[in-house]
PDB file of C-alpha atoms in Angstrom:
ATOM      1  CA  MET A1172      -0.121  -0.016   0.023  1.00 50.00           C
ATOM      2  CA  ASN A1173       1.173   3.534  -0.758  1.00 58.00           C
ATOM      3  CA  ALA A1174       1.773   5.942   1.968  1.00 62.00           C
ATOM      4  CA  ILE A1175      -1.157   8.166   3.242  1.00 69.00           C
ATOM      5  CA  VAL A1176      -1.506  11.317   1.346  1.00 75.00           C
ATOM      6  CA  ASP A1177      -1.722  14.175   3.980  1.00 80.00           C
ATOM      7  CA  ILE A1178      -3.862  17.335   3.373  1.00 83.00           C
ATOM      8  CA  ASN A1179      -2.125  20.534   4.351  1.00 88.00           C
ATOM      9  CA  LEU A1180      -4.073  23.546   5.664  1.00 87.00           C
ATOM     10  CA  LYS A1181      -3.762  25.492   2.354  1.00 90.00           C
ATOM     11  CA  GLU A1182      -5.308  22.638   0.442  1.00 91.00           C
ATOM     12  CA  LEU A1183      -7.950  22.111   3.083  1.00 89.00           C
ATOM     13  CA  ALA A1184      -8.965  25.867   2.813  1.00 90.00           C
ATOM     14  CA  LEU A1185      -9.075  25.466  -0.890  1.00 92.00           C
ATOM     15  CA  GLY A1186     -11.613  22.567  -0.408  1.00 91.00           C
ATOM     16  CA  ALA A1187     -13.734  24.823   1.637  1.00 92.00           C
ATOM     17  CA  PHE A1188     -14.504  26.718  -1.664  1.00 93.00           C
ATOM     18  CA  LEU A1189     -16.885  23.862  -2.442  1.00 95.00           C
ATOM     19  CA  LEU A1190     -19.278  25.366   0.059  1.00 95.00           C
ATOM     20  CA  LEU A1191     -19.873  28.263  -2.529  1.00 95.00           C
ATOM     21  CA  ILE A1192     -21.988  25.867  -4.423  1.00 96.00           C
ATOM     22  CA  PRO A1193     -24.628  25.157  -1.779  1.00 95.00           C
ATOM     23  CA  ILE A1194     -24.423  28.595  -0.559  1.00 95.00           C
ATOM     24  CA  GLY A1195     -24.997  29.903  -4.060  1.00 96.00           C
ATOM     25  CA  PHE A1196     -28.294  27.784  -4.402  1.00 95.00           C
ATOM     26  CA  LEU A1197     -29.451  28.912  -1.066  1.00 94.00           C
ATOM     27  CA  TYR A1198     -28.852  32.644  -1.755  1.00 92.00           C
ATOM     28  CA  THR A1199     -30.281  32.402  -5.297  1.00 94.00           C
ATOM     29  CA  TYR A1200     -33.632  30.885  -3.866  1.00 92.00           C
ATOM     30  CA  ARG A1201     -33.584  33.180  -0.851  1.00 91.00           C
ATOM     31  CA  ILE A1202     -33.520  30.293   1.568  1.00 93.00           C
ATOM     32  CA  LYS A1203     -32.430  31.619   4.909  1.00 92.00           C
ATOM     33  CA  MET A1204     -29.873  29.164   5.840  1.00 94.00           C
ATOM     34  CA  VAL A1205     -26.605  30.656   4.697  1.00 94.00           C
ATOM     35  CA  LYS A1206     -25.821  32.060   8.041  1.00 94.00           C
ATOM     36  CA  ASP A1207     -26.575  28.823   9.817  1.00 94.00           C
ATOM     37  CA  VAL A1208     -24.321  26.992   7.373  1.00 94.00           C
ATOM     38  CA  LEU A1209     -21.414  29.254   7.864  1.00 95.00           C
ATOM     39  CA  ILE A1210     -21.755  29.344  11.617  1.00 95.00           C
ATOM     40  CA  ASN A1211     -22.062  25.566  11.911  1.00 94.00           C
ATOM     41  CA  VAL A1212     -19.130  24.805   9.435  1.00 94.00           C
ATOM     42  CA  ALA A1213     -16.941  27.130  11.406  1.00 95.00           C
ATOM     43  CA  ARG A1214     -18.093  25.518  14.644  1.00 93.00           C
ATOM     44  CA  MET A1215     -17.346  22.151  13.263  1.00 92.00           C
ATOM     45  CA  VAL A1216     -13.798  23.071  12.276  1.00 93.00           C
ATOM     46  CA  VAL A1217     -13.033  24.580  15.683  1.00 94.00           C
ATOM     47  CA  GLN A1218     -14.536  21.538  17.544  1.00 89.00           C
ATOM     48  CA  LEU A1219     -12.670  18.970  15.340  1.00 89.00           C
ATOM     49  CA  SER A1220      -9.457  21.032  15.766  1.00 91.00           C
ATOM     50  CA  LEU A1221      -9.782  21.009  19.569  1.00 89.00           C
ATOM     51  CA  VAL A1222     -10.672  17.198  19.547  1.00 84.00           C
ATOM     52  CA  ALA A1223      -7.767  16.575  17.311  1.00 86.00           C
ATOM     53  CA  LEU A1224      -5.415  18.133  19.883  1.00 88.00           C
ATOM     54  CA  TYR A1225      -7.039  16.325  22.791  1.00 83.00           C
ATOM     55  CA  LEU A1226      -7.066  12.926  20.995  1.00 84.00           C
ATOM     56  CA  GLU A1227      -3.315  13.321  20.245  1.00 87.00           C
ATOM     57  CA  PHE A1228      -2.866  13.791  23.968  1.00 88.00           C
ATOM     58  CA  ILE A1229      -5.000  10.894  25.211  1.00 88.00           C
ATOM     59  CA  PHE A1230      -3.802   8.565  22.555  1.00 87.00           C
ATOM     60  CA  ASP A1231      -0.282   9.152  23.850  1.00 91.00           C
ATOM     61  CA  LEU A1232      -1.385   8.762  27.389  1.00 91.00           C
ATOM     62  CA  ASN A1233      -3.730   5.840  26.637  1.00 93.00           C
ATOM     63  CA  SER A1234      -4.961   5.727  30.233  1.00 94.00           C
ATOM     64  CA  ALA A1235      -7.901   3.695  31.006  1.00 94.00           C
ATOM     65  CA  LEU A1236      -9.254   6.156  33.484  1.00 95.00           C
ATOM     66  CA  ILE A1237      -9.036   9.181  31.025  1.00 93.00           C
ATOM     67  CA  ASN A1238     -10.472   7.231  28.187  1.00 94.00           C
ATOM     68  CA  SER A1239     -13.384   5.949  30.143  1.00 95.00           C
ATOM     69  CA  LEU A1240     -13.973   9.575  31.489  1.00 94.00           C
ATOM     70  CA  TRP A1241     -13.976  10.859  27.869  1.00 91.00           C
ATOM     71  CA  VAL A1242     -16.525   8.234  26.868  1.00 95.00           C
ATOM     72  CA  LEU A1243     -18.677   9.227  29.825  1.00 96.00           C
ATOM     73  CA  VAL A1244     -18.458  12.809  28.640  1.00 95.00           C
ATOM     74  CA  MET A1245     -19.532  11.637  25.125  1.00 94.00           C
ATOM     75  CA  ILE A1246     -22.597   9.805  26.601  1.00 96.00           C
ATOM     76  CA  LEU A1247     -23.458  12.886  28.723  1.00 96.00           C
ATOM     77  CA  VAL A1248     -23.293  15.278  25.883  1.00 94.00           C
ATOM     78  CA  GLY A1249     -25.401  12.909  23.667  1.00 94.00           C
ATOM     79  CA  VAL A1250     -28.017  12.560  26.278  1.00 95.00           C
ATOM     80  CA  LEU A1251     -28.276  16.385  26.825  1.00 95.00           C
ATOM     81  CA  THR A1252     -28.425  16.857  23.137  1.00 93.00           C
ATOM     82  CA  ALA A1253     -31.155  14.365  22.696  1.00 93.00           C
ATOM     83  CA  ILE A1254     -33.268  15.734  25.667  1.00 92.00           C
ATOM     84  CA  ASN A1255     -33.026  19.281  24.213  1.00 90.00           C
ATOM     85  CA  ARG A1256     -33.921  18.265  20.662  1.00 89.00           C
ATOM     86  CA  ILE A1257     -36.900  16.037  21.842  1.00 88.00           C
ATOM     87  CA  GLY A1258     -38.071  18.847  24.144  1.00 84.00           C
ATOM     88  CA  LEU A1259     -37.955  17.284  27.517  1.00 86.00           C
ATOM     89  CA  LYS A1260     -36.993  18.351  31.046  1.00 86.00           C
ATOM     90  CA  ILE A1261     -33.524  17.369  31.996  1.00 88.00           C
ATOM     91  CA  LYS A1262     -34.435  16.577  35.622  1.00 87.00           C
ATOM     92  CA  PHE A1263     -36.793  13.811  34.535  1.00 88.00           C
ATOM     93  CA  PHE A1264     -34.755  12.244  31.854  1.00 91.00           C
ATOM     94  CA  ILE A1265     -31.020  12.708  32.131  1.00 93.00           C
ATOM     95  CA  PHE A1266     -30.407   9.770  34.405  1.00 93.00           C
ATOM     96  CA  PRO A1267     -32.497   7.151  32.541  1.00 92.00           C
ATOM     97  CA  PHE A1268     -31.172   8.133  29.093  1.00 95.00           C
ATOM     98  CA  PHE A1269     -27.679   8.086  30.435  1.00 96.00           C
ATOM     99  CA  ILE A1270     -27.941   4.601  31.785  1.00 95.00           C
ATOM    100  CA  ALA A1271     -29.542   3.675  28.310  1.00 95.00           C
ATOM    101  CA  GLY A1272     -26.419   5.044  26.604  1.00 95.00           C
ATOM    102  CA  LEU A1273     -24.056   3.476  29.073  1.00 96.00           C
ATOM    103  CA  THR A1274     -25.710  -0.025  28.830  1.00 95.00           C
ATOM    104  CA  SER A1275     -25.410   0.002  25.001  1.00 94.00           C
ATOM    105  CA  VAL A1276     -21.738   1.110  25.239  1.00 95.00           C
ATOM    106  CA  LEU A1277     -20.876  -1.634  27.778  1.00 96.00           C
ATOM    107  CA  ILE A1278     -22.441  -4.419  25.819  1.00 95.00           C
ATOM    108  CA  ILE A1279     -21.029  -3.309  22.375  1.00 95.00           C
ATOM    109  CA  ASP A1280     -17.528  -2.548  23.597  1.00 95.00           C
ATOM    110  CA  THR A1281     -17.333  -5.773  25.499  1.00 95.00           C
ATOM    111  CA  PHE A1282     -18.289  -7.916  22.519  1.00 94.00           C
ATOM    112  CA  CYS A1283     -16.385  -5.877  19.827  1.00 94.00           C
ATOM    113  CA  LEU A1284     -13.150  -5.011  21.718  1.00 94.00           C
ATOM    114  CA  GLY A1285     -13.022  -7.950  24.057  1.00 93.00           C
ATOM    115  CA  LEU A1286     -14.517 -10.955  22.230  1.00 93.00           C
ATOM    116  CA  ILE A1287     -14.107  -9.987  18.456  1.00 93.00           C
ATOM    117  CA  LEU A1288     -10.928  -7.917  18.282  1.00 92.00           C
ATOM    118  CA  LYS A1289      -9.474  -9.626  21.411  1.00 93.00           C
ATOM    119  CA  LEU A1290      -7.527  -6.600  22.414  1.00 93.00           C
ATOM    120  CA  ASP A1291      -5.047  -7.224  25.273  1.00 92.00           C
ATOM    121  CA  TYR A1292      -5.908  -3.745  26.490  1.00 94.00           C
ATOM    122  CA  ILE A1293      -9.641  -3.142  25.912  1.00 93.00           C
ATOM    123  CA  PHE A1294      -9.349   0.623  26.704  1.00 94.00           C
ATOM    124  CA  ASP A1295      -6.869   1.105  23.973  1.00 94.00           C
ATOM    125  CA  ALA A1296      -7.870   4.671  22.779  1.00 92.00           C
ATOM    126  CA  ARG A1297      -7.188   3.738  19.052  1.00 89.00           C
ATOM    127  CA  TYR A1298     -10.117   1.379  19.199  1.00 92.00           C
ATOM    128  CA  PHE A1299     -12.077   2.269  22.236  1.00 94.00           C
ATOM    129  CA  ILE A1300     -12.881   5.835  21.538  1.00 92.00           C
ATOM    130  CA  PRO A1301     -13.631   5.723  17.695  1.00 90.00           C
ATOM    131  CA  ILE A1302     -15.851   2.511  17.914  1.00 92.00           C
ATOM    132  CA  THR A1303     -17.671   3.984  21.019  1.00 94.00           C
ATOM    133  CA  GLY A1304     -18.160   7.271  19.285  1.00 92.00           C
ATOM    134  CA  MET A1305     -19.541   5.736  16.181  1.00 91.00           C
ATOM    135  CA  VAL A1306     -22.062   3.749  18.164  1.00 92.00           C
ATOM    136  CA  LEU A1307     -23.097   6.845  20.368  1.00 94.00           C
ATOM    137  CA  GLY A1308     -23.371   9.157  17.392  1.00 91.00           C
ATOM    138  CA  ASN A1309     -25.628   6.929  15.518  1.00 90.00           C
ATOM    139  CA  ALA A1310     -27.552   6.055  18.506  1.00 90.00           C
ATOM    140  CA  LEU A1311     -28.192   9.733  19.201  1.00 90.00           C
ATOM    141  CA  ASN A1312     -29.635  10.540  15.782  1.00 89.00           C
ATOM    142  CA  HIS A1313     -31.901   7.417  15.655  1.00 92.00           C
ATOM    143  CA  ASN A1314     -32.986   7.978  19.332  1.00 91.00           C
ATOM    144  CA  ILE A1315     -33.973  11.498  18.794  1.00 93.00           C
ATOM    145  CA  VAL A1316     -36.250  10.335  15.801  1.00 94.00           C
ATOM    146  CA  GLY A1317     -37.668   7.309  17.728  1.00 94.00           C
ATOM    147  CA  LEU A1318     -38.278   9.088  20.968  1.00 93.00           C
ATOM    148  CA  LYS A1319     -39.900  12.087  19.275  1.00 92.00           C
ATOM    149  CA  THR A1320     -42.203   9.774  17.486  1.00 93.00           C
ATOM    150  CA  TYR A1321     -43.034   7.993  20.674  1.00 92.00           C
ATOM    151  CA  PHE A1322     -43.910  11.225  22.609  1.00 88.00           C
ATOM    152  CA  LYS A1323     -45.751  12.629  19.709  1.00 89.00           C
ATOM    153  CA  SER A1324     -47.846   9.492  19.293  1.00 88.00           C
ATOM    154  CA  HIS A1325     -48.811   9.623  22.937  1.00 84.00           C
ATOM    155  CA  THR A1326     -49.744  13.314  22.545  1.00 81.00           C
ATOM    156  CA  GLU A1327     -51.858  12.800  19.461  1.00 86.00           C
ATOM    157  CA  LYS A1328     -53.382   9.408  20.334  1.00 87.00           C
ATOM    158  CA  GLN A1329     -54.260   9.608  23.849  1.00 84.00           C
ATOM    159  CA  ASP A1330     -57.740   8.344  23.199  1.00 87.00           C
ATOM    160  CA  LEU A1331     -56.322   5.249  21.443  1.00 91.00           C
ATOM    161  CA  TYR A1332     -53.947   4.519  24.469  1.00 87.00           C
ATOM    162  CA  ARG A1333     -57.018   4.839  26.948  1.00 87.00           C
ATOM    163  CA  PHE A1334     -58.991   2.589  24.819  1.00 90.00           C
ATOM    164  CA  LEU A1335     -56.210  -0.021  24.642  1.00 89.00           C
ATOM    165  CA  LEU A1336     -55.585   0.243  28.235  1.00 87.00           C
ATOM    166  CA  SER A1337     -59.184  -0.077  29.381  1.00 87.00           C
ATOM    167  CA  ASN A1338     -59.842  -3.084  27.102  1.00 88.00           C
ATOM    168  CA  SER A1339     -56.662  -5.009  27.865  1.00 83.00           C
ATOM    169  CA  GLY A1340     -56.108  -3.997  31.373  1.00 79.00           C
ATOM    170  CA  ASN A1341     -52.388  -4.160  30.667  1.00 82.00           C
ATOM    171  CA  GLN A1342     -50.199  -1.186  30.344  1.00 83.00           C
ATOM    172  CA  LYS A1343     -47.589  -3.165  28.358  1.00 86.00           C
ATOM    173  CA  THR A1344     -50.129  -4.076  25.744  1.00 87.00           C
ATOM    174  CA  ALA A1345     -51.525  -0.542  25.490  1.00 90.00           C
ATOM    175  CA  VAL A1346     -48.115   1.073  24.734  1.00 90.00           C
ATOM    176  CA  ARG A1347     -47.065  -1.846  22.151  1.00 92.00           C
ATOM    177  CA  PRO A1348     -48.355   0.086  19.114  1.00 92.00           C
ATOM    178  CA  PHE A1349     -46.588   3.270  20.216  1.00 93.00           C
ATOM    179  CA  ILE A1350     -43.332   1.360  20.837  1.00 93.00           C
ATOM    180  CA  GLU A1351     -43.640  -0.284  17.365  1.00 94.00           C
ATOM    181  CA  GLU A1352     -44.084   2.937  15.610  1.00 94.00           C
ATOM    182  CA  ALA A1353     -41.247   4.616  17.450  1.00 94.00           C
ATOM    183  CA  VAL A1354     -38.771   1.686  16.854  1.00 94.00           C
ATOM    184  CA  LYS A1355     -39.620   1.523  13.167  1.00 95.00           C
ATOM    185  CA  MET A1356     -39.020   5.271  12.750  1.00 95.00           C
ATOM    186  CA  ALA A1357     -35.723   4.966  14.636  1.00 93.00           C
ATOM    187  CA  LEU A1358     -34.422   1.934  12.883  1.00 94.00           C
ATOM    188  CA  ASN A1359     -35.790   1.747   9.305  1.00 93.00           C
ATOM    189  CA  PRO A1360     -33.409   4.386   7.976  1.00 91.00           C
ATOM    190  CA  MET A1361     -30.484   2.183   9.282  1.00 90.00           C
ATOM    191  CA  ILE A1362     -31.930  -1.004   7.856  1.00 91.00           C
ATOM    192  CA  ALA A1363     -32.457   0.727   4.563  1.00 89.00           C
ATOM    193  CA  ASN A1364     -28.825   2.001   4.586  1.00 87.00           C
ATOM    194  CA  MET A1365     -27.457  -1.477   5.311  1.00 87.00           C
ATOM    195  CA  SER A1366     -29.305  -2.890   2.301  1.00 86.00           C
ATOM    196  CA  VAL A1367     -27.411  -0.568  -0.106  1.00 83.00           C
ATOM    197  CA  ILE A1368     -23.969  -0.467   1.515  1.00 84.00           C
ATOM    198  CA  GLY A1369     -21.323  -1.505  -1.048  1.00 75.00           C
ATOM    199  CA  LEU A1370     -23.791  -0.990  -3.983  1.00 73.00           C
ATOM    200  CA  VAL A1371     -24.819   2.668  -3.575  1.00 73.00           C
ATOM    201  CA  THR A1372     -22.696   3.857  -0.698  1.00 71.00           C
ATOM    202  CA  LEU A1373     -19.263   3.260   0.583  1.00 71.00           C
ATOM    203  CA  PRO A1374     -19.410   3.780   4.413  1.00 74.00           C
ATOM    204  CA  GLY A1375     -17.184   6.255   6.245  1.00 73.00           C
ATOM    205  CA  MET A1376     -15.165   3.748   8.266  1.00 74.00           C
ATOM    206  CA  MET A1377     -14.322   1.468   5.482  1.00 78.00           C
ATOM    207  CA  THR A1378     -13.433   4.453   3.230  1.00 78.00           C
ATOM    208  CA  GLY A1379     -11.254   5.897   6.085  1.00 78.00           C
ATOM    209  CA  GLN A1380      -9.329   2.749   6.477  1.00 79.00           C
ATOM    210  CA  ILE A1381      -8.757   2.289   2.814  1.00 78.00           C
ATOM    211  CA  LEU A1382      -7.488   5.944   2.495  1.00 76.00           C
ATOM    212  CA  GLY A1383      -5.330   5.125   5.609  1.00 77.00           C
ATOM    213  CA  GLY A1384      -3.586   2.278   3.790  1.00 77.00           C
ATOM    214  CA  SER A1385      -5.654  -0.826   4.980  1.00 80.00           C
ATOM    215  CA  PRO A1386      -6.346  -3.559   2.389  1.00 87.00           C
ATOM    216  CA  PRO A1387      -9.892  -3.380   1.248  1.00 84.00           C
ATOM    217  CA  ALA A1388     -10.748  -6.943   2.633  1.00 87.00           C
ATOM    218  CA  VAL A1389      -9.656  -5.722   6.062  1.00 88.00           C
ATOM    219  CA  ALA A1390     -11.623  -2.495   5.805  1.00 86.00           C
ATOM    220  CA  ILE A1391     -14.723  -4.413   4.703  1.00 87.00           C
ATOM    221  CA  LYS A1392     -14.493  -6.840   7.764  1.00 90.00           C
ATOM    222  CA  TYR A1393     -14.216  -3.877  10.150  1.00 90.00           C
ATOM    223  CA  GLN A1394     -17.211  -2.179   8.394  1.00 88.00           C
ATOM    224  CA  VAL A1395     -19.361  -5.140   8.786  1.00 90.00           C
ATOM    225  CA  MET A1396     -18.409  -5.427  12.433  1.00 92.00           C
ATOM    226  CA  ILE A1397     -19.111  -1.835  13.093  1.00 91.00           C
ATOM    227  CA  MET A1398     -22.399  -1.744  11.300  1.00 90.00           C
ATOM    228  CA  ILE A1399     -23.625  -4.709  13.279  1.00 93.00           C
ATOM    229  CA  ALA A1400     -22.356  -2.859  16.481  1.00 93.00           C
ATOM    230  CA  ILE A1401     -24.135   0.429  15.523  1.00 92.00           C
ATOM    231  CA  PHE A1402     -27.308  -1.366  14.717  1.00 94.00           C
ATOM    232  CA  VAL A1403     -27.316  -3.402  17.993  1.00 95.00           C
ATOM    233  CA  GLY A1404     -26.266  -0.345  19.956  1.00 94.00           C
ATOM    234  CA  CYS A1405     -29.027   1.824  18.594  1.00 94.00           C
ATOM    235  CA  THR A1406     -31.533  -1.035  19.265  1.00 94.00           C
ATOM    236  CA  ILE A1407     -30.480  -1.291  22.844  1.00 95.00           C
ATOM    237  CA  ASN A1408     -30.500   2.374  23.361  1.00 94.00           C
ATOM    238  CA  ILE A1409     -33.923   3.046  21.996  1.00 94.00           C
ATOM    239  CA  PHE A1410     -35.531   0.141  23.916  1.00 95.00           C
ATOM    240  CA  VAL A1411     -33.907   0.960  27.226  1.00 95.00           C
ATOM    241  CA  SER A1412     -34.862   4.541  26.728  1.00 93.00           C
ATOM    242  CA  ILE A1413     -38.495   3.663  26.151  1.00 93.00           C
ATOM    243  CA  VAL A1414     -38.542   1.242  29.061  1.00 92.00           C
ATOM    244  CA  PHE A1415     -37.192   3.949  31.383  1.00 92.00           C
ATOM    245  CA  THR A1416     -39.424   6.618  29.771  1.00 89.00           C
ATOM    246  CA  ASN A1417     -42.562   4.486  30.454  1.00 90.00           C
ATOM    247  CA  LYS A1418     -41.508   4.213  34.287  1.00 89.00           C
ATOM    248  CA  ILE A1419     -41.351   8.072  34.324  1.00 87.00           C
ATOM    249  CA  ILE A1420     -44.495   9.024  32.427  1.00 84.00           C
ATOM    250  CA  PHE A1421     -46.998   6.374  33.796  1.00 84.00           C
ATOM    251  CA  ASP A1422     -48.030   5.713  37.251  1.00 81.00           C
ATOM    252  CA  ALA A1423     -48.581   2.261  38.742  1.00 78.00           C
ATOM    253  CA  TYR A1424     -51.995   1.949  37.216  1.00 76.00           C
ATOM    254  CA  GLY A1425     -50.886   2.772  33.631  1.00 77.00           C
ATOM    255  CA  ASN A1426     -52.316   6.314  33.689  1.00 76.00           C
ATOM    256  CA  MET A1427     -50.224   9.107  32.286  1.00 75.00           C
ATOM    257  CA  LYS A1428     -48.719  11.602  34.873  1.00 74.00           C
ATOM    258  CA  GLU A1429     -49.877  14.814  33.542  1.00 64.00           C
ATOM    259  CA  ALA A1430     -47.043  16.841  34.916  1.00 60.00           C
ATOM    260  CA  THR A1431     -44.413  14.624  33.282  1.00 61.00           C
ATOM    261  CA  ILE A1432     -46.193  14.585  29.844  1.00 56.00           C
ATOM    262  CA  LYS A1433     -46.195  18.503  29.858  1.00 52.00           C
ATOM    263  CA  THR A1434     -42.428  18.365  29.794  1.00 50.00           C
ATOM    264  CA  THR A1435     -42.673  18.051  26.045  1.00 50.00           C
ATOM    265  CA  ARG A1436     -42.886  21.148  23.983  1.00 53.00           C
ATOM    266  CA  PHE A1437     -45.266  19.742  21.429  1.00 50.00           C
ATOM    267  CA  LEU A1438     -47.748  18.749  24.144  1.00 48.00           C
ATOM    268  CA  GLN A1439     -47.521  22.077  25.690  1.00 48.00           C
ATOM    269  CA  LYS A1440     -48.578  23.606  22.465  1.00 50.00           C
ATOM    270  CA  LYS A1441     -51.394  21.076  22.203  1.00 48.00           C
ATOM    271  CA  ILE A1442     -52.660  21.809  25.615  1.00 41.00           C
ATOM    272  CA  GLN A1443     -52.558  25.515  25.095  1.00 44.00           C
ATOM    273  CA  ARG A1444     -54.971  25.144  22.110  1.00 44.00           C
TER     274      ARG A1444
END
């Protein structure tokens, strides 16, 4: 394999000129997103630059404690982001969502790093942080979609929930259609993506490894592993989050706690009408 081709800052800045194409479209059609694009691209560059400096440090140090703390921070940031995007109150959901994220990380990392890769040092930053980050990042995106759907369904279909609860006498049976809808919304995009990998898309991890000099066969095996890990991690995260959510928003008789339901912005708007 040839040596990795580096990108210097001048060439990277030149590549940024590609942004003129979407900005031109947005400006031409007077779509008010130009400012958001520029601010978030700048934010991305700053954040990634800081992360690069930090990762250089923790990769050299390679401490189990520091690497674990970094992962806990990643989980916390993801949880806070999800809570904010869904429109929930932190005090009700930060702990259960954090436990859901931690559970998925523990299971996935144990299998991938310990049983599949058989690392002598499971906290090796080179593997531990990137793989955990990919699982958490994807779980964040899909959880937001799934949990938004779950809360929205309960908001708009309270009569259906009460009907199912009164006829079945079982709260688990009553919430089953809502869980099904939420899980489908969360996982269907990932399932569709898996069906076209290699035919329509070349995923990021595989592409990155090939660009980094790994043989395509090795890169593909890693990609298969990480796609399974991401799917399983997202599934664990969404189901555990919903289980904890049900313990928060329902009382012992299966009735919704009105004060808890009102934590969602979309429900507040519905009640105000």
